[in-house]
């Protein structure tokens, strides 16, 4: 498994997970429950989307399309 995206929060991660699954890419969200310990852990890089090595390039391309279509 390889990190395809570091989300800013669990909600963003799960939205993007659904998008990638619609694209036919198997994805796993890790670290979503670590945000509850934010006072004790660094506040970045906690929530990540993992995809298989074979799906990494397709996932990154889909994420770039998603970011381009999302409002700032």
JSON list of N, CA, C and O in Angstrom, two decimals, residues 2-5 16 19-20 23-25 49 51-70:
[
{"chain": "A", "resi": 2, "resn": "UNK", "atom": "N", "xyz": [0.38, 2.27, -0.64]},
{"chain": "A", "resi": 2, "resn": "UNK", "atom": "CA", "xyz": [1.14, 3.51, -0.79]},
{"chain": "A", "resi": 2, "resn": "UNK", "atom": "C", "xyz": [0.22, 4.70, -0.51]},
{"chain": "A", "resi": 2, "resn": "UNK", "atom": "O", "xyz": [-0.94, 4.68, -0.89]},
{"chain": "A", "resi": 3, "resn": "UNK", "atom": "N", "xyz": [0.75, 5.71, 0.16]},
{"chain": "A", "resi": 3, "resn": "UNK", "atom": "CA", "xyz": [-0.04, 6.90, 0.46]},
{"chain": "A", "resi": 3, "resn": "UNK", "atom": "C", "xyz": [-0.27, 7.70, -0.81]},
{"chain": "A", "resi": 3, "resn": "UNK", "atom": "O", "xyz": [0.67, 8.16, -1.45]},
{"chain": "A", "resi": 4, "resn": "UNK", "atom": "N", "xyz": [-1.55, 7.85, -1.16]},
{"chain": "A", "resi": 4, "resn": "UNK", "atom": "CA", "xyz": [-1.90, 8.62, -2.35]},
{"chain": "A", "resi": 4, "resn": "UNK", "atom": "C", "xyz": [-2.28, 10.05, -1.99]},
{"chain": "A", "resi": 4, "resn": "UNK", "atom": "O", "xyz": [-2.22, 10.94, -2.83]},
{"chain": "A", "resi": 5, "resn": "UNK", "atom": "N", "xyz": [-2.69, 10.27, -0.72]},
{"chain": "A", "resi": 5, "resn": "UNK", "atom": "CA", "xyz": [-3.16, 11.60, -0.33]},
{"chain": "A", "resi": 5, "resn": "UNK", "atom": "C", "xyz": [-3.15, 11.73, 1.18]},
{"chain": "A", "resi": 5, "resn": "UNK", "atom": "O", "xyz": [-3.49, 10.78, 1.89]},
{"chain": "A", "resi": 16, "resn": "UNK", "atom": "N", "xyz": [-13.22, 11.76, -0.39]},
{"chain": "A", "resi": 16, "resn": "UNK", "atom": "CA", "xyz": [-12.29, 11.38, -1.46]},
{"chain": "A", "resi": 16, "resn": "UNK", "atom": "C", "xyz": [-12.23, 9.86, -1.62]},
{"chain": "A", "resi": 16, "resn": "UNK", "atom": "O", "xyz": [-12.10, 9.36, -2.74]},
{"chain": "A", "resi": 19, "resn": "UNK", "atom": "N", "xyz": [-15.06, 8.99, -3.84]},
{"chain": "A", "resi": 19, "resn": "UNK", "atom": "CA", "xyz": [-14.76, 9.40, -5.22]},
{"chain": "A", "resi": 19, "resn": "UNK", "atom": "C", "xyz": [-13.83, 8.38, -5.89]},
{"chain": "A", "resi": 19, "resn": "UNK", "atom": "O", "xyz": [-14.08, 7.96, -7.03]},
{"chain": "A", "resi": 20, "resn": "UNK", "atom": "N", "xyz": [-12.79, 7.98, -5.19]},
{"chain": "A", "resi": 20, "resn": "UNK", "atom": "CA", "xyz": [-11.84, 7.02, -5.77]},
{"chain": "A", "resi": 20, "resn": "UNK", "atom": "C", "xyz": [-12.50, 5.66, -5.99]},
{"chain": "A", "resi": 20, "resn": "UNK", "atom": "O", "xyz": [-12.22, 5.00, -7.00]},
{"chain": "A", "resi": 23, "resn": "UNK", "atom": "N", "xyz": [-14.27, 5.57, -9.10]},
{"chain": "A", "resi": 23, "resn": "UNK", "atom": "CA", "xyz": [-13.34, 5.46, -10.21]},
{"chain": "A", "resi": 23, "resn": "UNK", "atom": "C", "xyz": [-12.80, 4.03, -10.34]},
{"chain": "A", "resi": 23, "resn": "UNK", "atom": "O", "xyz": [-11.97, 3.75, -11.20]},
{"chain": "A", "resi": 24, "resn": "UNK", "atom": "N", "xyz": [-13.24, 3.13, -9.45]},
{"chain": "A", "resi": 24, "resn": "UNK", "atom": "CA", "xyz": [-12.81, 1.74, -9.51]},
{"chain": "A", "resi": 24, "resn": "UNK", "atom": "C", "xyz": [-11.50, 1.47, -8.80]},
{"chain": "A", "resi": 24, "resn": "UNK", "atom": "O", "xyz": [-10.84, 0.47, -9.07]},
{"chain": "A", "resi": 25, "resn": "UNK", "atom": "N", "xyz": [-11.12, 2.35, -7.88]},
{"chain": "A", "resi": 25, "resn": "UNK", "atom": "CA", "xyz": [-9.84, 2.23, -7.18]},
{"chain": "A", "resi": 25, "resn": "UNK", "atom": "C", "xyz": [-10.13, 1.83, -5.73]},
{"chain": "A", "resi": 25, "resn": "UNK", "atom": "O", "xyz": [-10.87, 2.52, -5.03]},
{"chain": "A", "resi": 49, "resn": "UNK", "atom": "N", "xyz": [-4.89, 8.44, 2.74]},
{"chain": "A", "resi": 49, "resn": "UNK", "atom": "CA", "xyz": [-5.55, 7.50, 1.85]},
{"chain": "A", "resi": 49, "resn": "UNK", "atom": "C", "xyz": [-4.49, 6.58, 1.26]},
{"chain": "A", "resi": 49, "resn": "UNK", "atom": "O", "xyz": [-3.52, 7.07, 0.65]},
{"chain": "A", "resi": 51, "resn": "UNK", "atom": "N", "xyz": [-3.56, 3.35, -1.25]},
{"chain": "A", "resi": 51, "resn": "UNK", "atom": "CA", "xyz": [-3.99, 2.57, -2.41]},
{"chain": "A", "resi": 51, "resn": "UNK", "atom": "C", "xyz": [-2.89, 1.55, -2.73]},
{"chain": "A", "resi": 51, "resn": "UNK", "atom": "O", "xyz": [-1.75, 1.71, -2.31]},
{"chain": "A", "resi": 52, "resn": "UNK", "atom": "N", "xyz": [-3.26, 0.53, -3.48]},
{"chain": "A", "resi": 52, "resn": "UNK", "atom": "CA", "xyz": [-2.29, -0.45, -3.92]},
{"chain": "A", "resi": 52, "resn": "UNK", "atom": "C", "xyz": [-1.28, 0.17, -4.87]},
{"chain": "A", "resi": 52, "resn": "UNK", "atom": "O", "xyz": [-1.56, 1.16, -5.55]},
{"chain": "A", "resi": 53, "resn": "UNK", "atom": "N", "xyz": [-0.12, -0.41, -4.89]},
{"chain": "A", "resi": 53, "resn": "UNK", "atom": "CA", "xyz": [0.96, 0.10, -5.76]},
{"chain": "A", "resi": 53, "resn": "UNK", "atom": "C", "xyz": [0.51, 0.19, -7.22]},
{"chain": "A", "resi": 53, "resn": "UNK", "atom": "O", "xyz": [0.82, 1.15, -7.91]},
{"chain": "A", "resi": 54, "resn": "UNK", "atom": "N", "xyz": [-0.26, -0.80, -7.69]},
{"chain": "A", "resi": 54, "resn": "UNK", "atom": "CA", "xyz": [-0.72, -0.81, -9.08]},
{"chain": "A", "resi": 54, "resn": "UNK", "atom": "C", "xyz": [-1.73, 0.29, -9.38]},
{"chain": "A", "resi": 54, "resn": "UNK", "atom": "O", "xyz": [-1.88, 0.70, -10.53]},
{"chain": "A", "resi": 55, "resn": "UNK", "atom": "N", "xyz": [-2.44, 0.77, -8.36]},
{"chain": "A", "resi": 55, "resn": "UNK", "atom": "CA", "xyz": [-3.46, 1.80, -8.55]},
{"chain": "A", "resi": 55, "resn": "UNK", "atom": "C", "xyz": [-2.96, 3.21, -8.26]},
{"chain": "A", "resi": 55, "resn": "UNK", "atom": "O", "xyz": [-3.70, 4.17, -8.41]},
{"chain": "A", "resi": 56, "resn": "UNK", "atom": "N", "xyz": [-1.72, 3.34, -7.81]},
{"chain": "A", "resi": 56, "resn": "UNK", "atom": "CA", "xyz": [-1.22, 4.64, -7.36]},
{"chain": "A", "resi": 56, "resn": "UNK", "atom": "C", "xyz": [-1.33, 5.73, -8.43]},
{"chain": "A", "resi": 56, "resn": "UNK", "atom": "O", "xyz": [-1.85, 6.81, -8.16]},
{"chain": "A", "resi": 57, "resn": "UNK", "atom": "N", "xyz": [-0.85, 5.48, -9.63]},
{"chain": "A", "resi": 57, "resn": "UNK", "atom": "CA", "xyz": [-0.88, 6.50, -10.68]},
{"chain": "A", "resi": 57, "resn": "UNK", "atom": "C", "xyz": [-2.30, 6.91, -11.05]},
{"chain": "A", "resi": 57, "resn": "UNK", "atom": "O", "xyz": [-2.58, 8.10, -11.22]},
{"chain": "A", "resi": 58, "resn": "UNK", "atom": "N", "xyz": [-3.20, 5.93, -11.14]},
{"chain": "A", "resi": 58, "resn": "UNK", "atom": "CA", "xyz": [-4.61, 6.25, -11.44]},
{"chain": "A", "resi": 58, "resn": "UNK", "atom": "C", "xyz": [-5.23, 7.05, -10.30]},
{"chain": "A", "resi": 58, "resn": "UNK", "atom": "O", "xyz": [-5.99, 7.98, -10.53]},
{"chain": "A", "resi": 59, "resn": "UNK", "atom": "N", "xyz": [-4.90, 6.69, -9.07]},
{"chain": "A", "resi": 59, "resn": "UNK", "atom": "CA", "xyz": [-5.43, 7.41, -7.92]},
{"chain": "A", "resi": 59, "resn": "UNK", "atom": "C", "xyz": [-4.93, 8.84, -7.90]},
{"chain": "A", "resi": 59, "resn": "UNK", "atom": "O", "xyz": [-5.72, 9.78, -7.67]},
{"chain": "A", "resi": 60, "resn": "UNK", "atom": "N", "xyz": [-3.66, 9.05, -8.14]},
{"chain": "A", "resi": 60, "resn": "UNK", "atom": "CA", "xyz": [-3.11, 10.42, -8.14]},
{"chain": "A", "resi": 60, "resn": "UNK", "atom": "C", "xyz": [-3.76, 11.25, -9.24]},
{"chain": "A", "resi": 60, "resn": "UNK", "atom": "O", "xyz": [-4.08, 12.42, -9.04]},
{"chain": "A", "resi": 61, "resn": "UNK", "atom": "N", "xyz": [-3.97, 10.67, -10.42]},
{"chain": "A", "resi": 61, "resn": "UNK", "atom": "CA", "xyz": [-4.61, 11.40, -11.52]},
{"chain": "A", "resi": 61, "resn": "UNK", "atom": "C", "xyz": [-6.04, 11.77, -11.14]},
{"chain": "A", "resi": 61, "resn": "UNK", "atom": "O", "xyz": [-6.49, 12.90, -11.38]},
{"chain": "A", "resi": 62, "resn": "UNK", "atom": "N", "xyz": [-6.76, 10.86, -10.51]},
{"chain": "A", "resi": 62, "resn": "UNK", "atom": "CA", "xyz": [-8.14, 11.14, -10.08]},
{"chain": "A", "resi": 62, "resn": "UNK", "atom": "C", "xyz": [-8.15, 12.21, -9.00]},
{"chain": "A", "resi": 62, "resn": "UNK", "atom": "O", "xyz": [-9.01, 13.10, -9.00]},
{"chain": "A", "resi": 63, "resn": "UNK", "atom": "N", "xyz": [-7.20, 12.16, -8.08]},
{"chain": "A", "resi": 63, "resn": "UNK", "atom": "CA", "xyz": [-7.13, 13.17, -7.02]},
{"chain": "A", "resi": 63, "resn": "UNK", "atom": "C", "xyz": [-6.84, 14.55, -7.61]},
{"chain": "A", "resi": 63, "resn": "UNK", "atom": "O", "xyz": [-7.43, 15.55, -7.19]},
{"chain": "A", "resi": 64, "resn": "UNK", "atom": "N", "xyz": [-5.97, 14.62, -8.58]},
{"chain": "A", "resi": 64, "resn": "UNK", "atom": "CA", "xyz": [-5.68, 15.90, -9.23]},
{"chain": "A", "resi": 64, "resn": "UNK", "atom": "C", "xyz": [-6.93, 16.46, -9.93]},
{"chain": "A", "resi": 64, "resn": "UNK", "atom": "O", "xyz": [-7.18, 17.67, -9.87]},
{"chain": "A", "resi": 65, "resn": "UNK", "atom": "N", "xyz": [-7.72, 15.60, -10.55]},
{"chain": "A", "resi": 65, "resn": "UNK", "atom": "CA", "xyz": [-8.99, 16.05, -11.16]},
{"chain": "A", "resi": 65, "resn": "UNK", "atom": "C", "xyz": [-9.95, 16.55, -10.09]},
{"chain": "A", "resi": 65, "resn": "UNK", "atom": "O", "xyz": [-10.60, 17.57, -10.27]},
{"chain": "A", "resi": 66, "resn": "UNK", "atom": "N", "xyz": [-10.02, 15.83, -8.98]},
{"chain": "A", "resi": 66, "resn": "UNK", "atom": "CA", "xyz": [-10.89, 16.20, -7.87]},
{"chain": "A", "resi": 66, "resn": "UNK", "atom": "C", "xyz": [-10.48, 17.56, -7.29]},
{"chain": "A", "resi": 66, "resn": "UNK", "atom": "O", "xyz": [-11.32, 18.41, -7.03]},
{"chain": "A", "resi": 67, "resn": "UNK", "atom": "N", "xyz": [-9.18, 17.77, -7.10]},
{"chain": "A", "resi": 67, "resn": "UNK", "atom": "CA", "xyz": [-8.69, 19.04, -6.56]},
{"chain": "A", "resi": 67, "resn": "UNK", "atom": "C", "xyz": [-8.97, 20.19, -7.52]},
{"chain": "A", "resi": 67, "resn": "UNK", "atom": "O", "xyz": [-9.32, 21.29, -7.09]},
{"chain": "A", "resi": 68, "resn": "UNK", "atom": "N", "xyz": [-8.85, 19.95, -8.82]},
{"chain": "A", "resi": 68, "resn": "UNK", "atom": "CA", "xyz": [-9.10, 20.99, -9.82]},
{"chain": "A", "resi": 68, "resn": "UNK", "atom": "C", "xyz": [-10.57, 21.39, -9.84]},
{"chain": "A", "resi": 68, "resn": "UNK", "atom": "O", "xyz": [-10.90, 22.54, -10.11]},
{"chain": "A", "resi": 69, "resn": "UNK", "atom": "N", "xyz": [-11.46, 20.44, -9.56]},
{"chain": "A", "resi": 69, "resn": "UNK", "atom": "CA", "xyz": [-12.89, 20.71, -9.60]},
{"chain": "A", "resi": 69, "resn": "UNK", "atom": "C", "xyz": [-13.42, 21.25, -8.28]},
{"chain": "A", "resi": 69, "resn": "UNK", "atom": "O", "xyz": [-14.52, 21.80, -8.24]},
{"chain": "A", "resi": 70, "resn": "UNK", "atom": "N", "xyz": [-12.66, 21.11, -7.19]},
{"chain": "A", "resi": 70, "resn": "UNK", "atom": "CA", "xyz": [-13.11, 21.56, -5.87]},
{"chain": "A", "resi": 70, "resn": "UNK", "atom": "C", "xyz": [-12.86, 23.05, -5.70]},
{"chain": "A", "resi": 70, "resn": "UNK", "atom": "O", "xyz": [-11.79, 23.54, -6.08]}
]
